[in-house]
Amino acid sequence: MADEVLKKARKLVGLMTLEEKASLCSGRNFWETKAVERLGVASFMVTDGPHGLRKQAGEADHLGLNASISATCFPTAAATACSFDPALMRTMGEALAEECLSEKVAIILGPAANIKRSPLCGRNFEYFSEDPLLSGEIAAGLIEGIQSRNVGTSMKHYLANNQEKARVCSDSIVDERALREIYLSGFETAVKKAQPWTLMCSYNKINGTYASDNKRLMSDIPRGEWGFEGAIMTDWGAMNDRVEAIKAGLDLEMPGSSDGNDALIVAAVKDGRLTEEQVDECATRITAIALRTMDNRAMPFSREEHDAIAREVAGESAVLLKKGTALPLSRKAKPAVIGEFAKHPRYQGAGSSKINPTKITCLCDAMDERNIPYTYAQGFIAEGEYDEKLADEALKAASSSDVIIFMAGLPDSYESEGFDRTHMNLPENQNRLMEALIKTGKPIVTVLSTGSAVTLPWRNDVDSILLMYLGGQNSGNAALDLLLGEVNPSGRLAETWPIRIEDTPCHGFFGGKGNVEYRESIYVGYRWYESAGKEVQYPFGHGLSYTTFEYSDLLLSSTVAEDKLDVTVTVMNTGAMAGSEVIQLYVAPPKEGVFRPVRELRAFTKVFLMPGESRTVNLPLTRRAFAWYDVKDKDWRVDGGEYGIQICRSSHEVILEQKVTVRGRKPDEEDESLPSYRNPAANWPASKEEFETILGHRVPEERSLRPFTSNSTLGEVRASFAGRMFYKMIKKNMAKQFSSGGDGADEFTRIIDAMLEDMPIRQLAMMSGGAMTPQVVSGLVEMMNGHYLKGLKKMKN
């Protein structure tokens, strides 16, 4: 944050009353902060992202249900991370910022950089990767692009929010090494490279403390260790204890809960639980953002240009999982296009990131616009059962074609904010239809639209598979560009695609309601699959092309490294088509010492090469590339020994390797008490005793149901008469609020039903429009504990 802005903000805060300072620490309404008009400190607007602008035109909600203004829907993070291209993300970020400016939005809520711990997380479509380096670099590119136009970002959901089930009340039990090496690392990279204006804290507890109250995570690490200069806000309704949150350095509660928490801040200063200087720091950071954006002016943008950017990003992010002889399609081909998604594409996820697109181009639209003849058959109903009539129509269309384009994917009801998937399967009606199409003997090109990894039981029986993930509003044109070879596929998987959910490292320890044990520790994604020797459908970093690339001349700046190492390698396009290649550099540690994955991604770059062209790229490594986090030392540590510098096509395929001796500390003796972590191929999952050893303490006992507190969930308080009545009232009121019908109402039912069960009572204050003050919440809790008169008295005070 610019020194002069911060200096002016401090001066203004020095002129404020305590009540004015406290008021800046909560929102004025759902999307705007409060102003101090007498001093010229203006309110500013924040609104949902992260892959498009979701500014609501009328009633506000944080679930993506009520109407929002029209905006470009860019590809989701699950897709864009596969580009392995931070520069492309910067371009997309600049376009997002232009749309923010056009609507006078100061901060867009994104990017979302949670690690993909399991394929089942319902919000994986909104997250980048299972790898923290890739997550951090892609996030940094997007942040730089947005903030280059003086629009802020809010990197989220900080921290260890890796599931939707019970996200508002679960406790992520994570050992310190995993926290540092996996879950904090991506945020650290983005903060150090791009300085997002804000971070957004998550709902959940981390090792027993709610994120909003956690001074170590809110201040000590980001501000003290990384040099984070911005503000920290809550996710919507994620505030636990406002006084503790001020102490932790959490600046802004969103949305504001009437004026109740502002008054709590003032009272805490007056009775000595807070110092006024602590409030000053929070108010200063919010004032500084107001000052930075006060001169922003609404500006027009070209919808056509942004639609073209969305198309480019989708094309550069798509992953060719399998290539046979059918791709690229010949212009003389007679394709049968089968699948509902060909006309009604699945291009984004559901929830708070749901964009109202400026236009939608499906595959059939794109083919029509380019006068490409084809036969279409719906084949299946996305949200329905197997339909014999539709299947027969599809088989008839296939019989008169010479290639089948099958548009497969997950329907909206399978993945969303608010709930997790229970399996990795595609709908059975799609798999049954695919089996019938395979029997025709025609080559099948499958185009996949999904927010996360799915099981493909027929993957060996089709010609080609093109993965679009959720490719945004212009995914139809982007898919056709790729199918025709007008764009050469260059995306690489940002997550591993396991064969079955039982193969995932956190299986059995994902999706819990109370304590969620991160039993796998650092073995997330490919770090587990490669270390355990587990076969997968497609490995992290996998992706094919219509051309071929060869690598040579892997050179190291030194055979002995201490502080840094420069790595160069030459890559040549040996095929007949221009294309881009992602060069992936992994470091393989010595076998001696502490347990570590067999290899970890430490650098990458993407280059475009014409046929016959070669280029030598430089991939610099710092000492951190060889380090692991030593919990005892509370610092990063490099052990001396021989490391492998590996150039790979994926996390599984090493192309070239050179050894380097790294100077460092003598490795520790092997810990015999950790057999599962030492040898995950032979011993998995780790026992509770092993986990507690690396955790450094016992796993906390689950809290008892009674007495109820403000953190008790609606599902829990139904054990009391007052709780059951309250639950019925809340559900009835919500149903009435979203009773307009249509797709929004259906999404409401799915999301709310999943969330209400695990929603803490205190979070309802966010949705009450100021009716549920802290006093009302306290009174309700007393009544649910059977103290009716005491509860009524508290509610009246």
CSV table of N, CA and C in Angstrom, one decimal, residues 551-631:
chain,number,residue,atom,x,y,z
A,551,TYR,N,12.9,-32.4,-25.8
A,551,TYR,CA,13.7,-31.7,-24.8
A,551,TYR,C,15.2,-32.1,-25.0
A,552,SER,N,16.1,-31.2,-24.7
A,552,SER,CA,17.5,-31.5,-24.7
A,552,SER,C,18.3,-30.5,-23.9
A,553,ASP,N,19.5,-30.8,-23.7
A,553,ASP,CA,20.5,-29.8,-23.0
A,553,ASP,C,20.0,-29.3,-21.7
A,554,LEU,N,19.7,-30.2,-20.8
A,554,LEU,CA,19.4,-29.7,-19.4
A,554,LEU,C,20.7,-29.4,-18.7
A,555,LEU,N,20.8,-28.1,-18.4
A,555,LEU,CA,22.1,-27.6,-17.8
A,555,LEU,C,21.8,-26.9,-16.5
A,556,LEU,N,22.7,-27.1,-15.6
A,556,LEU,CA,22.7,-26.4,-14.3
A,556,LEU,C,23.8,-25.4,-14.2
A,557,SER,N,23.6,-24.3,-13.5
A,557,SER,CA,24.6,-23.3,-13.4
A,557,SER,C,25.7,-23.7,-12.5
A,558,SER,N,25.5,-24.8,-11.7
A,558,SER,CA,26.5,-25.3,-10.8
A,558,SER,C,26.1,-26.7,-10.4
A,559,THR,N,27.1,-27.5,-10.1
A,559,THR,CA,26.9,-28.9,-9.6
A,559,THR,C,26.7,-28.9,-8.1
A,560,VAL,N,27.1,-27.8,-7.5
A,560,VAL,CA,26.9,-27.6,-6.1
A,560,VAL,C,26.1,-26.3,-5.8
A,561,ALA,N,25.0,-26.4,-5.2
A,561,ALA,CA,24.2,-25.2,-5.0
A,561,ALA,C,24.1,-24.8,-3.5
A,562,GLU,N,24.0,-23.5,-3.2
A,562,GLU,CA,23.9,-23.1,-1.9
A,562,GLU,C,22.7,-22.1,-1.7
A,563,ASP,N,22.7,-21.0,-2.5
A,563,ASP,CA,21.6,-20.0,-2.3
A,563,ASP,C,20.6,-20.1,-3.5
A,564,LYS,N,21.1,-20.3,-4.7
A,564,LYS,CA,20.3,-20.3,-5.9
A,564,LYS,C,20.9,-21.2,-6.9
A,565,LEU,N,20.0,-21.6,-7.9
A,565,LEU,CA,20.5,-22.4,-9.0
A,565,LEU,C,19.7,-22.0,-10.2
A,566,ASP,N,20.5,-21.8,-11.3
A,566,ASP,CA,19.8,-21.5,-12.6
A,566,ASP,C,19.8,-22.8,-13.4
A,567,VAL,N,18.6,-23.1,-13.9
A,567,VAL,CA,18.4,-24.3,-14.7
A,567,VAL,C,17.9,-23.9,-16.1
A,568,THR,N,18.6,-24.4,-17.1
A,568,THR,CA,18.2,-24.1,-18.5
A,568,THR,C,17.9,-25.4,-19.2
A,569,VAL,N,17.0,-25.4,-20.1
A,569,VAL,CA,16.7,-26.6,-20.9
A,569,VAL,C,16.2,-26.1,-22.3
A,570,THR,N,16.4,-26.8,-23.3
A,570,THR,CA,16.0,-26.5,-24.7
A,570,THR,C,14.9,-27.4,-25.1
A,571,VAL,N,13.8,-26.7,-25.6
A,571,VAL,CA,12.6,-27.4,-26.1
A,571,VAL,C,12.4,-27.1,-27.6
A,572,MET,N,12.1,-28.1,-28.4
A,572,MET,CA,11.9,-27.9,-29.8
A,572,MET,C,10.6,-28.5,-30.2
A,573,ASN,N,9.9,-27.7,-31.1
A,573,ASN,CA,8.6,-28.2,-31.7
A,573,ASN,C,9.0,-29.1,-32.9
A,574,THR,N,8.9,-30.4,-32.8
A,574,THR,CA,9.3,-31.3,-33.8
A,574,THR,C,8.1,-31.7,-34.7
A,575,GLY,N,7.0,-31.1,-34.5
A,575,GLY,CA,5.8,-31.5,-35.3
A,575,GLY,C,5.5,-30.5,-36.4
A,576,ALA,N,4.3,-30.7,-37.0
A,576,ALA,CA,4.0,-29.9,-38.2
A,576,ALA,C,3.0,-28.7,-37.9
A,577,MET,N,2.7,-28.5,-36.6
A,577,MET,CA,1.7,-27.5,-36.2
A,577,MET,C,2.4,-26.6,-35.1
A,578,ALA,N,2.1,-25.3,-35.2
A,578,ALA,CA,2.5,-24.4,-34.1
A,578,ALA,C,1.8,-24.8,-32.8
A,579,GLY,N,2.4,-24.6,-31.7
A,579,GLY,CA,1.8,-24.9,-30.4
A,579,GLY,C,2.6,-24.4,-29.2
A,580,SER,N,1.9,-24.5,-28.1
A,580,SER,CA,2.6,-24.1,-26.8
A,580,SER,C,2.9,-25.3,-26.0
A,581,GLU,N,4.0,-25.2,-25.3
A,581,GLU,CA,4.4,-26.3,-24.4
A,581,GLU,C,4.7,-25.8,-23.0
A,582,VAL,N,4.2,-26.5,-22.0
A,582,VAL,CA,4.4,-26.2,-20.6
A,582,VAL,C,5.6,-27.0,-20.1
A,583,ILE,N,6.7,-26.2,-19.8
A,583,ILE,CA,7.9,-26.9,-19.2
A,583,ILE,C,7.7,-26.9,-17.7
A,584,GLN,N,7.8,-28.1,-17.2
A,584,GLN,CA,7.6,-28.4,-15.8
A,584,GLN,C,8.9,-28.9,-15.1
A,585,LEU,N,9.3,-28.2,-14.1
A,585,LEU,CA,10.5,-28.5,-13.4
A,585,LEU,C,10.1,-29.0,-11.9
A,586,TYR,N,10.5,-30.2,-11.6
A,586,TYR,CA,10.3,-30.8,-10.3
A,586,TYR,C,11.6,-31.0,-9.6
A,587,VAL,N,11.6,-30.9,-8.3
A,587,VAL,CA,12.8,-31.2,-7.5
A,587,VAL,C,12.5,-32.5,-6.7
A,588,ALA,N,13.4,-33.5,-6.8
A,588,ALA,CA,13.4,-34.7,-6.1
A,588,ALA,C,14.4,-34.7,-4.9
A,589,PRO,N,13.9,-34.8,-3.7
A,589,PRO,CA,14.8,-34.7,-2.5
A,589,PRO,C,15.6,-35.9,-2.3
A,590,PRO,N,16.6,-35.9,-1.4
A,590,PRO,CA,17.3,-37.1,-1.0
A,590,PRO,C,16.4,-38.0,-0.2
A,591,LYS,N,16.7,-39.3,-0.2
A,591,LYS,CA,15.9,-40.2,0.5
A,591,LYS,C,16.1,-40.2,2.0
A,592,GLU,N,17.3,-39.7,2.4
A,592,GLU,CA,17.6,-39.6,3.8
A,592,GLU,C,16.8,-38.4,4.5
A,593,GLY,N,16.7,-38.6,5.8
A,593,GLY,CA,16.1,-37.5,6.5
A,593,GLY,C,14.6,-37.6,6.7
A,594,VAL,N,14.0,-36.4,6.8
A,594,VAL,CA,12.5,-36.3,7.1
A,594,VAL,C,11.8,-36.8,5.9
A,595,PHE,N,10.5,-37.3,6.1
A,595,PHE,CA,9.7,-37.8,5.0
A,595,PHE,C,9.3,-36.6,4.1
A,596,ARG,N,9.4,-36.9,2.8
A,596,ARG,CA,9.0,-35.9,1.8
A,596,ARG,C,8.5,-36.6,0.5
A,597,PRO,N,7.7,-35.9,-0.3
A,597,PRO,CA,7.2,-36.5,-1.5
A,597,PRO,C,8.3,-36.8,-2.5
A,598,VAL,N,8.1,-37.7,-3.4
A,598,VAL,CA,9.2,-38.1,-4.3
A,598,VAL,C,9.6,-37.0,-5.2
A,599,ARG,N,8.7,-36.1,-5.5
A,599,ARG,CA,9.1,-34.9,-6.3
A,599,ARG,C,8.0,-33.8,-6.1
A,600,GLU,N,8.4,-32.6,-6.3
A,600,GLU,CA,7.5,-31.4,-6.1
A,600,GLU,C,7.8,-30.4,-7.2
A,601,LEU,N,6.7,-29.9,-7.8
A,601,LEU,CA,6.8,-28.8,-8.8
A,601,LEU,C,7.4,-27.6,-8.1
A,602,ARG,N,8.5,-27.1,-8.8
A,602,ARG,CA,9.2,-26.0,-8.2
A,602,ARG,C,9.4,-24.8,-9.2
A,603,ALA,N,9.1,-25.1,-10.5
A,603,ALA,CA,9.1,-24.0,-11.5
A,603,ALA,C,8.4,-24.5,-12.8
A,604,PHE,N,7.8,-23.5,-13.5
A,604,PHE,CA,7.2,-23.9,-14.8
A,604,PHE,C,7.2,-22.6,-15.7
A,605,THR,N,7.1,-22.8,-16.9
A,605,THR,CA,6.9,-21.7,-17.9
A,605,THR,C,6.2,-22.3,-19.1
A,606,LYS,N,5.6,-21.4,-19.9
A,606,LYS,CA,4.9,-21.8,-21.1
A,606,LYS,C,5.5,-21.1,-22.3
A,607,VAL,N,5.8,-21.8,-23.4
A,607,VAL,CA,6.4,-21.2,-24.6
A,607,VAL,C,5.6,-21.6,-25.8
A,608,PHE,N,5.5,-20.6,-26.7
A,608,PHE,CA,4.9,-20.9,-28.0
A,608,PHE,C,6.0,-21.1,-29.1
A,609,LEU,N,5.9,-22.2,-29.8
A,609,LEU,CA,6.9,-22.5,-30.8
A,609,LEU,C,6.3,-22.8,-32.2
A,610,MET,N,6.8,-22.3,-33.2
A,610,MET,CA,6.4,-22.6,-34.6
A,610,MET,C,7.1,-24.0,-34.9
A,611,PRO,N,6.6,-24.7,-35.9
A,611,PRO,CA,7.2,-26.0,-36.3
A,611,PRO,C,8.7,-25.8,-36.6
A,612,GLY,N,9.5,-26.7,-36.0
A,612,GLY,CA,10.9,-26.6,-36.2
A,612,GLY,C,11.7,-25.6,-35.3
A,613,GLU,N,10.9,-24.8,-34.6
A,613,GLU,CA,11.5,-23.7,-33.7
A,613,GLU,C,11.9,-24.4,-32.4
A,614,SER,N,13.1,-23.9,-31.9
A,614,SER,CA,13.5,-24.3,-30.6
A,614,SER,C,13.8,-23.1,-29.7
A,615,ARG,N,13.8,-23.3,-28.4
A,615,ARG,CA,14.1,-22.2,-27.5
A,615,ARG,C,14.7,-22.8,-26.2
A,616,THR,N,15.6,-22.0,-25.7
A,616,THR,CA,16.2,-22.4,-24.4
A,616,THR,C,15.6,-21.5,-23.4
A,617,VAL,N,15.0,-22.2,-22.4
A,617,VAL,CA,14.4,-21.4,-21.3
A,617,VAL,C,15.1,-21.5,-20.0
A,618,ASN,N,15.1,-20.5,-19.2
A,618,ASN,CA,15.7,-20.4,-17.9
A,618,ASN,C,14.7,-20.6,-16.8
A,619,LEU,N,15.0,-21.5,-15.9
A,619,LEU,CA,14.1,-21.7,-14.7
A,619,LEU,C,14.9,-21.6,-13.5
A,620,PRO,N,14.9,-20.4,-12.9
A,620,PRO,CA,15.7,-20.1,-11.7
A,620,PRO,C,15.1,-20.7,-10.5
A,621,LEU,N,15.9,-21.3,-9.6
A,621,LEU,CA,15.5,-21.9,-8.4
A,621,LEU,C,16.1,-21.1,-7.2
A,622,THR,N,15.4,-20.8,-6.2
A,622,THR,CA,15.9,-20.2,-5.0
A,622,THR,C,16.2,-21.3,-4.0
A,623,ARG,N,16.7,-21.0,-2.8
A,623,ARG,CA,17.0,-22.0,-1.8
A,623,ARG,C,15.7,-22.6,-1.3
A,624,ARG,N,14.6,-21.9,-1.3
A,624,ARG,CA,13.3,-22.4,-0.9
A,624,ARG,C,12.9,-23.6,-1.7
A,625,ALA,N,13.3,-23.7,-2.9
A,625,ALA,CA,12.9,-24.8,-3.8
A,625,ALA,C,13.4,-26.2,-3.2
A,626,PHE,N,14.4,-26.1,-2.3
A,626,PHE,CA,14.9,-27.4,-1.8
A,626,PHE,C,14.5,-27.6,-0.3
A,627,ALA,N,13.7,-26.7,0.2
A,627,ALA,CA,13.4,-26.6,1.7
A,627,ALA,C,12.2,-27.3,2.1
A,628,TRP,N,12.1,-27.7,3.3
A,628,TRP,CA,10.9,-28.2,4.0
A,628,TRP,C,10.7,-27.4,5.3
A,629,TYR,N,9.5,-27.4,5.9
A,629,TYR,CA,9.3,-26.6,7.0
A,629,TYR,C,9.6,-27.4,8.3
A,630,ASP,N,10.6,-26.9,9.1
A,630,ASP,CA,11.0,-27.6,10.3
A,630,ASP,C,10.2,-27.0,11.5
A,631,VAL,N,9.3,-27.8,12.0
A,631,VAL,CA,8.4,-27.3,13.1
A,631,VAL,C,9.2,-27.0,14.3
